[in-house]
């Protein structure tokens, strides 16, 4: 199959090959050994948060649901696997009819998480669950990293709007996912039209320095932009001399100019000067937007500056130094046989080097203090204590292979704002520290 025939889609037609080869070779061997149909439980979790992070943010859940639905082995994909001799004919026949028929539970998108949190639980036969490992981790690791960075940035912004503008700093399809995750984490708009088209995220954009340089004078450039886009547009004022550009901008657009953008220099100093100049010129309602390699620390440093909005690119789409969330997908329980009624047996990896896991099908709840603020992430197996019954975090996402929890992206965005507000105040501090609340484990028989 010629991959060029696929064009450049915003959605990928099939997610079946978004996987590692060993998922298929494990399937082949399990079919041979007769263990492929054993009921199994896999969980997604992370053993630790990235250095300095106080909480994680679940993002990408909606994309995971799409990926599971689109996990199909069409003739072209099966032909590729046959040509490469990756699996045998028996396995190819099994893959041709693949449809995930199990259940998926998870933290709802936008929720916060901590080390050990069972962020997603996938249940079904070993064969159907093991195939989803790589694509689920690929989505959750990327999107959650972006959302966590976005959350830190939006907290640092203190309610001022944030514009996602990192499309040119990452892979073209990753840029769409990054825009989506940033919106969940608290960003207001994106410059990426594909993200606006696919997910309905508000889009913004006006001009770059090239537009000013194209014209014979800065005044000509400003006049063309205002005549085309209206006085409410945003004029870029740092191509040449900022003070002169601000003066020209107000002369061209009048005191009703929407905004000016500053993309270089000492942003704190320049923002104060521009605000003073705008006010002196009577443009008291004109906003100031700043860009230029911002991250959460730079945004926090501008808290006292007369800045109305921030545009963030590189640092956002690279997770502000942590481009992955280090999530893993581990088998935590499996049946003793292929009999659907066979009981589940907890299983866990035991090894040195910190890569151990906790066996058993888990639940999770967040315990609150007397003020309604989170004080612990409680994870357990077996019966949920009565005191935590109404604080459980996992929700049903897929039942019997059918998606049951699709929701608007704004619901995830609102959920995150609420979840972050329910954490101790130190959660949004940018100083280094441990997770803002501890993780506690309750095993079957230890609860009350």
mmCIF file of C-alpha atoms in Angstrom, residues 107-378:
data_model
loop_
_atom_site.group_PDB
_atom_site.id
_atom_site.type_symbol
_atom_site.label_atom_id
_atom_site.label_comp_id
_atom_site.label_asym_id
_atom_site.label_seq_id
_atom_site.Cartn_x
_atom_site.Cartn_y
_atom_site.Cartn_z
ATOM 1 C CA UNK A 107 -9.993 8.626 35.472
ATOM 2 C CA UNK A 108 -12.200 11.032 33.504
ATOM 3 C CA UNK A 109 -10.312 13.388 31.241
ATOM 4 C CA UNK A 110 -9.114 16.534 32.996
ATOM 5 C CA UNK A 111 -8.849 14.818 36.390
ATOM 6 C CA UNK A 112 -5.555 15.026 38.275
ATOM 7 C CA UNK A 113 -3.536 11.956 39.206
ATOM 8 C CA UNK A 114 -0.583 10.910 41.373
ATOM 9 C CA UNK A 115 2.024 8.121 41.491
ATOM 10 C CA UNK A 116 0.285 4.754 41.418
ATOM 11 C CA UNK A 117 -3.098 6.111 40.325
ATOM 12 C CA UNK A 118 -4.843 3.516 38.088
ATOM 13 C CA UNK A 119 -5.388 6.105 35.382
ATOM 14 C CA UNK A 120 -6.954 3.562 33.041
ATOM 15 C CA UNK A 121 -8.029 -0.062 33.502
ATOM 16 C CA UNK A 122 -8.532 -2.302 30.448
ATOM 17 C CA UNK A 123 -10.381 -5.607 30.922
ATOM 18 C CA UNK A 124 -11.045 -8.410 28.463
ATOM 19 C CA UNK A 125 -9.168 -11.368 27.065
ATOM 20 C CA UNK A 126 -5.392 -11.174 27.136
ATOM 21 C CA UNK A 127 -5.331 -11.165 23.352
ATOM 22 C CA UNK A 128 -7.655 -8.223 22.842
ATOM 23 C CA UNK A 129 -6.166 -6.145 25.655
ATOM 24 C CA UNK A 130 -2.465 -6.632 24.978
ATOM 25 C CA UNK A 131 -2.795 -5.239 21.456
ATOM 26 C CA UNK A 132 -3.914 -1.842 22.796
ATOM 27 C CA UNK A 133 -0.893 -1.241 25.037
ATOM 28 C CA UNK A 134 1.239 0.912 22.764
ATOM 29 C CA UNK A 135 -1.454 3.115 21.263
ATOM 30 C CA UNK A 136 -2.998 3.811 24.679
ATOM 31 C CA UNK A 137 0.366 4.708 26.187
ATOM 32 C CA UNK A 138 1.345 6.791 23.168
ATOM 33 C CA UNK A 139 -1.753 8.951 23.525
ATOM 34 C CA UNK A 140 -1.889 9.240 27.312
ATOM 35 C CA UNK A 141 1.842 9.832 27.785
ATOM 36 C CA UNK A 142 1.928 12.628 25.205
ATOM 37 C CA UNK A 143 -1.345 14.355 25.951
ATOM 38 C CA UNK A 144 -1.004 14.175 29.733
ATOM 39 C CA UNK A 145 2.476 15.692 29.558
ATOM 40 C CA UNK A 146 1.193 18.608 27.488
ATOM 41 C CA UNK A 147 -1.851 19.090 29.720
ATOM 42 C CA UNK A 148 0.315 19.116 32.853
ATOM 43 C CA UNK A 149 2.531 21.820 31.382
ATOM 44 C CA UNK A 150 -0.549 23.759 30.270
ATOM 45 C CA UNK A 151 -2.049 23.482 33.748
ATOM 46 C CA UNK A 152 1.089 24.883 35.357
ATOM 47 C CA UNK A 153 1.133 27.711 32.829
ATOM 48 C CA UNK A 154 -2.528 28.556 33.295
ATOM 49 C CA UNK A 155 -2.061 28.586 37.070
ATOM 50 C CA UNK A 156 0.913 30.919 36.669
ATOM 51 C CA UNK A 157 -1.120 33.147 34.347
ATOM 52 C CA UNK A 158 -3.607 33.823 37.130
ATOM 53 C CA UNK A 159 -6.687 33.968 34.924
ATOM 54 C CA UNK A 160 -5.119 35.778 31.977
ATOM 55 C CA UNK A 161 -5.827 34.044 28.636
ATOM 56 C CA UNK A 162 -3.265 31.723 27.086
ATOM 57 C CA UNK A 163 -2.849 31.112 23.353
ATOM 58 C CA UNK A 164 -1.415 27.787 22.144
ATOM 59 C CA UNK A 165 0.897 28.445 19.204
ATOM 60 C CA UNK A 166 3.322 25.526 19.041
ATOM 61 C CA UNK A 167 2.321 23.848 15.770
ATOM 62 C CA UNK A 168 5.553 24.810 14.052
ATOM 63 C CA UNK A 169 7.619 23.284 16.858
ATOM 64 C CA UNK A 170 6.388 19.683 16.666
ATOM 65 C CA UNK A 171 5.079 17.003 14.301
ATOM 66 C CA UNK A 172 2.049 18.176 12.359
ATOM 67 C CA UNK A 173 -0.335 15.598 13.845
ATOM 68 C CA UNK A 174 1.200 15.865 17.315
ATOM 69 C CA UNK A 175 0.451 19.586 17.087
ATOM 70 C CA UNK A 176 -3.275 18.868 16.837
ATOM 71 C CA UNK A 177 -3.156 16.587 19.876
ATOM 72 C CA UNK A 178 -1.076 19.160 21.752
ATOM 73 C CA UNK A 179 -3.635 21.873 21.082
ATOM 74 C CA UNK A 180 -6.362 19.623 22.429
ATOM 75 C CA UNK A 181 -4.395 18.754 25.565
ATOM 76 C CA UNK A 182 -3.475 22.397 26.145
ATOM 77 C CA UNK A 183 -7.150 23.338 25.995
ATOM 78 C CA UNK A 184 -7.938 20.715 28.632
ATOM 79 C CA UNK A 185 -5.122 22.145 30.770
ATOM 80 C CA UNK A 186 -6.497 25.679 30.689
ATOM 81 C CA UNK A 187 -5.445 27.373 27.429
ATOM 82 C CA UNK A 188 -8.146 29.469 25.795
ATOM 83 C CA UNK A 189 -7.309 29.399 22.087
ATOM 84 C CA UNK A 190 -4.983 27.905 19.497
ATOM 85 C CA UNK A 191 -3.330 29.133 16.334
ATOM 86 C CA UNK A 192 -3.628 25.659 14.770
ATOM 87 C CA UNK A 193 -6.558 25.496 12.369
ATOM 88 C CA UNK A 194 -6.492 21.692 12.254
ATOM 89 C CA UNK A 195 -7.144 21.649 16.006
ATOM 90 C CA UNK A 196 -9.988 24.108 15.556
ATOM 91 C CA UNK A 197 -11.450 21.990 12.762
ATOM 92 C CA UNK A 198 -11.124 18.657 14.581
ATOM 93 C CA UNK A 199 -11.982 19.657 18.143
ATOM 94 C CA UNK A 200 -13.804 22.989 17.953
ATOM 95 C CA UNK A 201 -11.117 24.865 19.882
ATOM 96 C CA UNK A 202 -11.336 28.650 19.309
ATOM 97 C CA UNK A 203 -8.638 29.796 16.868
ATOM 98 C CA UNK A 204 -6.771 33.097 16.672
ATOM 99 C CA UNK A 205 -4.040 34.685 14.579
ATOM 100 C CA UNK A 206 -3.200 37.933 12.809
ATOM 101 C CA UNK A 207 0.282 38.553 11.384
ATOM 102 C CA UNK A 208 3.992 37.837 11.682
ATOM 103 C CA UNK A 209 7.051 40.015 11.192
ATOM 104 C CA UNK A 210 7.150 38.920 7.545
ATOM 105 C CA UNK A 211 3.946 40.886 6.894
ATOM 106 C CA UNK A 212 5.519 44.082 8.210
ATOM 107 C CA UNK A 213 8.741 43.482 6.293
ATOM 108 C CA UNK A 214 6.759 42.916 3.101
ATOM 109 C CA UNK A 215 5.512 46.492 3.071
ATOM 110 C CA UNK A 216 7.421 49.653 2.282
ATOM 111 C CA UNK A 217 6.764 50.978 5.764
ATOM 112 C CA UNK A 218 5.393 49.800 9.077
ATOM 113 C CA UNK A 219 2.538 52.258 8.657
ATOM 114 C CA UNK A 220 1.570 50.662 5.358
ATOM 115 C CA UNK A 221 1.557 47.222 6.967
ATOM 116 C CA UNK A 222 -0.573 48.362 9.884
ATOM 117 C CA UNK A 223 -2.980 50.175 7.590
ATOM 118 C CA UNK A 224 -3.430 47.088 5.400
ATOM 119 C CA UNK A 225 -4.090 44.884 8.408
ATOM 120 C CA UNK A 226 -6.559 47.273 10.035
ATOM 121 C CA UNK A 227 -8.415 47.871 6.774
ATOM 122 C CA UNK A 228 -8.695 44.107 6.271
ATOM 123 C CA UNK A 229 -9.286 42.802 9.797
ATOM 124 C CA UNK A 230 -10.738 45.824 11.554
ATOM 125 C CA UNK A 231 -9.593 48.012 14.417
ATOM 126 C CA UNK A 232 -10.010 45.162 16.875
ATOM 127 C CA UNK A 233 -7.030 43.337 15.390
ATOM 128 C CA UNK A 234 -3.685 42.744 17.115
ATOM 129 C CA UNK A 235 -0.697 44.604 15.663
ATOM 130 C CA UNK A 236 2.836 43.249 16.063
ATOM 131 C CA UNK A 237 4.938 46.155 17.308
ATOM 132 C CA UNK A 238 8.506 44.894 17.738
ATOM 133 C CA UNK A 239 9.723 44.543 14.150
ATOM 134 C CA UNK A 240 11.682 47.804 14.347
ATOM 135 C CA UNK A 241 11.347 50.365 17.155
ATOM 136 C CA UNK A 242 8.612 49.465 19.658
ATOM 137 C CA UNK A 243 7.762 52.985 20.797
ATOM 138 C CA UNK A 244 7.487 54.247 17.238
ATOM 139 C CA UNK A 245 5.392 51.225 16.263
ATOM 140 C CA UNK A 246 2.948 51.768 19.136
ATOM 141 C CA UNK A 247 2.542 55.406 18.174
ATOM 142 C CA UNK A 248 1.944 54.465 14.534
ATOM 143 C CA UNK A 249 -0.465 51.693 15.508
ATOM 144 C CA UNK A 250 -2.701 54.076 17.454
ATOM 145 C CA UNK A 251 -2.528 56.689 14.709
ATOM 146 C CA UNK A 252 -3.649 54.105 12.138
ATOM 147 C CA UNK A 253 -6.256 52.201 14.170
ATOM 148 C CA UNK A 254 -7.298 54.890 16.633
ATOM 149 C CA UNK A 255 -7.758 54.426 20.350
ATOM 150 C CA UNK A 256 -10.042 51.471 19.659
ATOM 151 C CA UNK A 257 -7.111 49.275 18.608
ATOM 152 C CA UNK A 258 -7.722 45.771 19.921
ATOM 153 C CA UNK A 259 -4.227 44.747 20.993
ATOM 154 C CA UNK A 260 -0.518 44.966 20.383
ATOM 155 C CA UNK A 261 1.833 41.983 20.485
ATOM 156 C CA UNK A 262 5.392 42.016 21.815
ATOM 157 C CA UNK A 263 7.590 39.129 20.709
ATOM 158 C CA UNK A 264 11.090 40.029 21.876
ATOM 159 C CA UNK A 265 13.185 41.930 24.368
ATOM 160 C CA UNK A 266 12.826 42.306 28.105
ATOM 161 C CA UNK A 267 9.107 41.585 28.211
ATOM 162 C CA UNK A 268 8.621 42.894 31.741
ATOM 163 C CA UNK A 269 10.247 46.235 30.979
ATOM 164 C CA UNK A 270 8.779 46.600 27.491
ATOM 165 C CA UNK A 271 5.252 45.738 28.652
ATOM 166 C CA UNK A 272 5.344 48.494 31.279
ATOM 167 C CA UNK A 273 6.613 51.019 28.739
ATOM 168 C CA UNK A 274 4.028 50.030 26.140
ATOM 169 C CA UNK A 275 1.179 50.191 28.664
ATOM 170 C CA UNK A 276 2.225 53.669 29.743
ATOM 171 C CA UNK A 277 2.497 54.807 26.147
ATOM 172 C CA UNK A 278 -0.865 53.358 25.148
ATOM 173 C CA UNK A 279 -2.559 55.056 28.095
ATOM 174 C CA UNK A 280 -0.916 58.385 27.252
ATOM 175 C CA UNK A 281 -2.178 58.050 23.685
ATOM 176 C CA UNK A 282 -5.706 57.405 24.936
ATOM 177 C CA UNK A 283 -5.732 53.696 23.972
ATOM 178 C CA UNK A 284 -6.560 52.636 27.508
ATOM 179 C CA UNK A 285 -8.559 49.582 26.412
ATOM 180 C CA UNK A 286 -5.923 48.254 24.014
ATOM 181 C CA UNK A 287 -4.608 44.909 25.270
ATOM 182 C CA UNK A 288 -1.010 43.736 25.412
ATOM 183 C CA UNK A 289 -0.155 40.216 24.254
ATOM 184 C CA UNK A 290 3.341 38.815 24.852
ATOM 185 C CA UNK A 291 5.024 35.852 23.175
ATOM 186 C CA UNK A 292 8.698 34.755 22.809
ATOM 187 C CA UNK A 293 9.655 31.316 24.199
ATOM 188 C CA UNK A 294 7.515 31.558 27.314
ATOM 189 C CA UNK A 295 7.187 28.818 29.910
ATOM 190 C CA UNK A 296 5.449 28.718 33.306
ATOM 191 C CA UNK A 297 8.396 30.397 35.014
ATOM 192 C CA UNK A 298 8.492 33.273 32.528
ATOM 193 C CA UNK A 299 4.732 33.658 32.804
ATOM 194 C CA UNK A 300 4.961 33.776 36.607
ATOM 195 C CA UNK A 301 7.690 36.409 36.377
ATOM 196 C CA UNK A 302 5.279 38.604 34.407
ATOM 197 C CA UNK A 303 2.519 38.410 37.002
ATOM 198 C CA UNK A 304 3.028 42.057 37.986
ATOM 199 C CA UNK A 305 3.377 43.234 34.393
ATOM 200 C CA UNK A 306 0.504 44.928 32.524
ATOM 201 C CA UNK A 307 0.077 41.900 30.264
ATOM 202 C CA UNK A 308 -3.362 40.753 29.136
ATOM 203 C CA UNK A 309 -2.568 37.466 27.359
ATOM 204 C CA UNK A 310 0.298 35.092 26.682
ATOM 205 C CA UNK A 311 1.180 33.099 23.570
ATOM 206 C CA UNK A 312 3.145 29.908 24.207
ATOM 207 C CA UNK A 313 4.719 27.533 21.703
ATOM 208 C CA UNK A 314 7.848 25.435 22.101
ATOM 209 C CA UNK A 315 7.781 24.925 25.855
ATOM 210 C CA UNK A 316 4.134 23.882 25.777
ATOM 211 C CA UNK A 317 4.267 21.283 23.011
ATOM 212 C CA UNK A 318 7.410 19.737 24.529
ATOM 213 C CA UNK A 319 5.836 19.415 27.972
ATOM 214 C CA UNK A 320 7.977 22.234 29.364
ATOM 215 C CA UNK A 321 10.969 19.949 29.754
ATOM 216 C CA UNK A 322 8.966 16.753 30.384
ATOM 217 C CA UNK A 323 7.584 15.504 27.034
ATOM 218 C CA UNK A 324 6.310 12.223 28.483
ATOM 219 C CA UNK A 325 4.444 11.218 31.626
ATOM 220 C CA UNK A 326 6.321 7.881 32.035
ATOM 221 C CA UNK A 327 3.060 5.923 32.188
ATOM 222 C CA UNK A 328 3.176 2.135 31.859
ATOM 223 C CA UNK A 329 0.572 -0.515 30.955
ATOM 224 C CA UNK A 330 0.870 -3.569 33.167
ATOM 225 C CA UNK A 331 -1.000 -6.829 33.597
ATOM 226 C CA UNK A 332 -2.249 -6.805 37.209
ATOM 227 C CA UNK A 333 -4.665 -9.750 37.195
ATOM 228 C CA UNK A 334 -5.527 -12.712 34.987
ATOM 229 C CA UNK A 335 -7.764 -15.756 35.116
ATOM 230 C CA UNK A 336 -6.430 -19.215 35.851
ATOM 231 C CA UNK A 337 -7.939 -20.553 32.636
ATOM 232 C CA UNK A 338 -9.877 -19.518 29.557
ATOM 233 C CA UNK A 339 -13.149 -20.289 31.338
ATOM 234 C CA UNK A 340 -15.043 -16.940 31.532
ATOM 235 C CA UNK A 341 -16.030 -17.833 35.091
ATOM 236 C CA UNK A 342 -12.500 -18.594 36.233
ATOM 237 C CA UNK A 343 -11.454 -16.359 39.156
ATOM 238 C CA UNK A 344 -8.910 -13.587 38.659
ATOM 239 C CA UNK A 345 -5.468 -14.032 40.197
ATOM 240 C CA UNK A 346 -3.418 -10.920 41.072
ATOM 241 C CA UNK A 347 -0.067 -10.779 39.255
ATOM 242 C CA UNK A 348 2.783 -8.296 39.559
ATOM 243 C CA UNK A 349 6.284 -7.745 38.301
ATOM 244 C CA UNK A 350 8.928 -8.160 40.974
ATOM 245 C CA UNK A 351 12.353 -6.867 40.053
ATOM 246 C CA UNK A 352 15.106 -4.595 41.242
ATOM 247 C CA UNK A 353 15.620 -1.057 40.000
ATOM 248 C CA UNK A 354 12.277 0.388 41.046
ATOM 249 C CA UNK A 355 10.233 -1.215 38.268
ATOM 250 C CA UNK A 356 7.944 -3.204 40.539
ATOM 251 C CA UNK A 357 4.160 -3.070 40.296
ATOM 252 C CA UNK A 358 1.243 -3.791 42.618
ATOM 253 C CA UNK A 359 -0.982 -6.688 41.612
ATOM 254 C CA UNK A 360 -4.753 -6.840 41.702
ATOM 255 C CA UNK A 361 -7.698 -5.062 40.070
ATOM 256 C CA UNK A 362 -7.758 -1.656 41.718
ATOM 257 C CA UNK A 363 -10.135 1.095 42.644
ATOM 258 C CA UNK A 364 -9.122 4.655 43.509
ATOM 259 C CA UNK A 365 -10.637 7.377 45.630
ATOM 260 C CA UNK A 366 -9.547 10.795 46.840
ATOM 261 C CA UNK A 367 -9.918 11.458 50.534
ATOM 262 C CA UNK A 368 -10.784 15.021 51.516
ATOM 263 C CA UNK A 369 -10.044 16.939 54.680
ATOM 264 C CA UNK A 370 -12.630 18.815 56.740
ATOM 265 C CA UNK A 371 -12.416 21.777 54.346
ATOM 266 C CA UNK A 372 -13.135 19.678 51.263
ATOM 267 C CA UNK A 373 -9.522 19.765 50.054
ATOM 268 C CA UNK A 374 -7.765 16.606 48.872
ATOM 269 C CA UNK A 375 -5.468 15.047 51.456
ATOM 270 C CA UNK A 376 -4.674 11.612 49.992
ATOM 271 C CA UNK A 377 -5.018 9.460 46.892
ATOM 272 C CA UNK A 378 -6.264 6.120 48.200
#
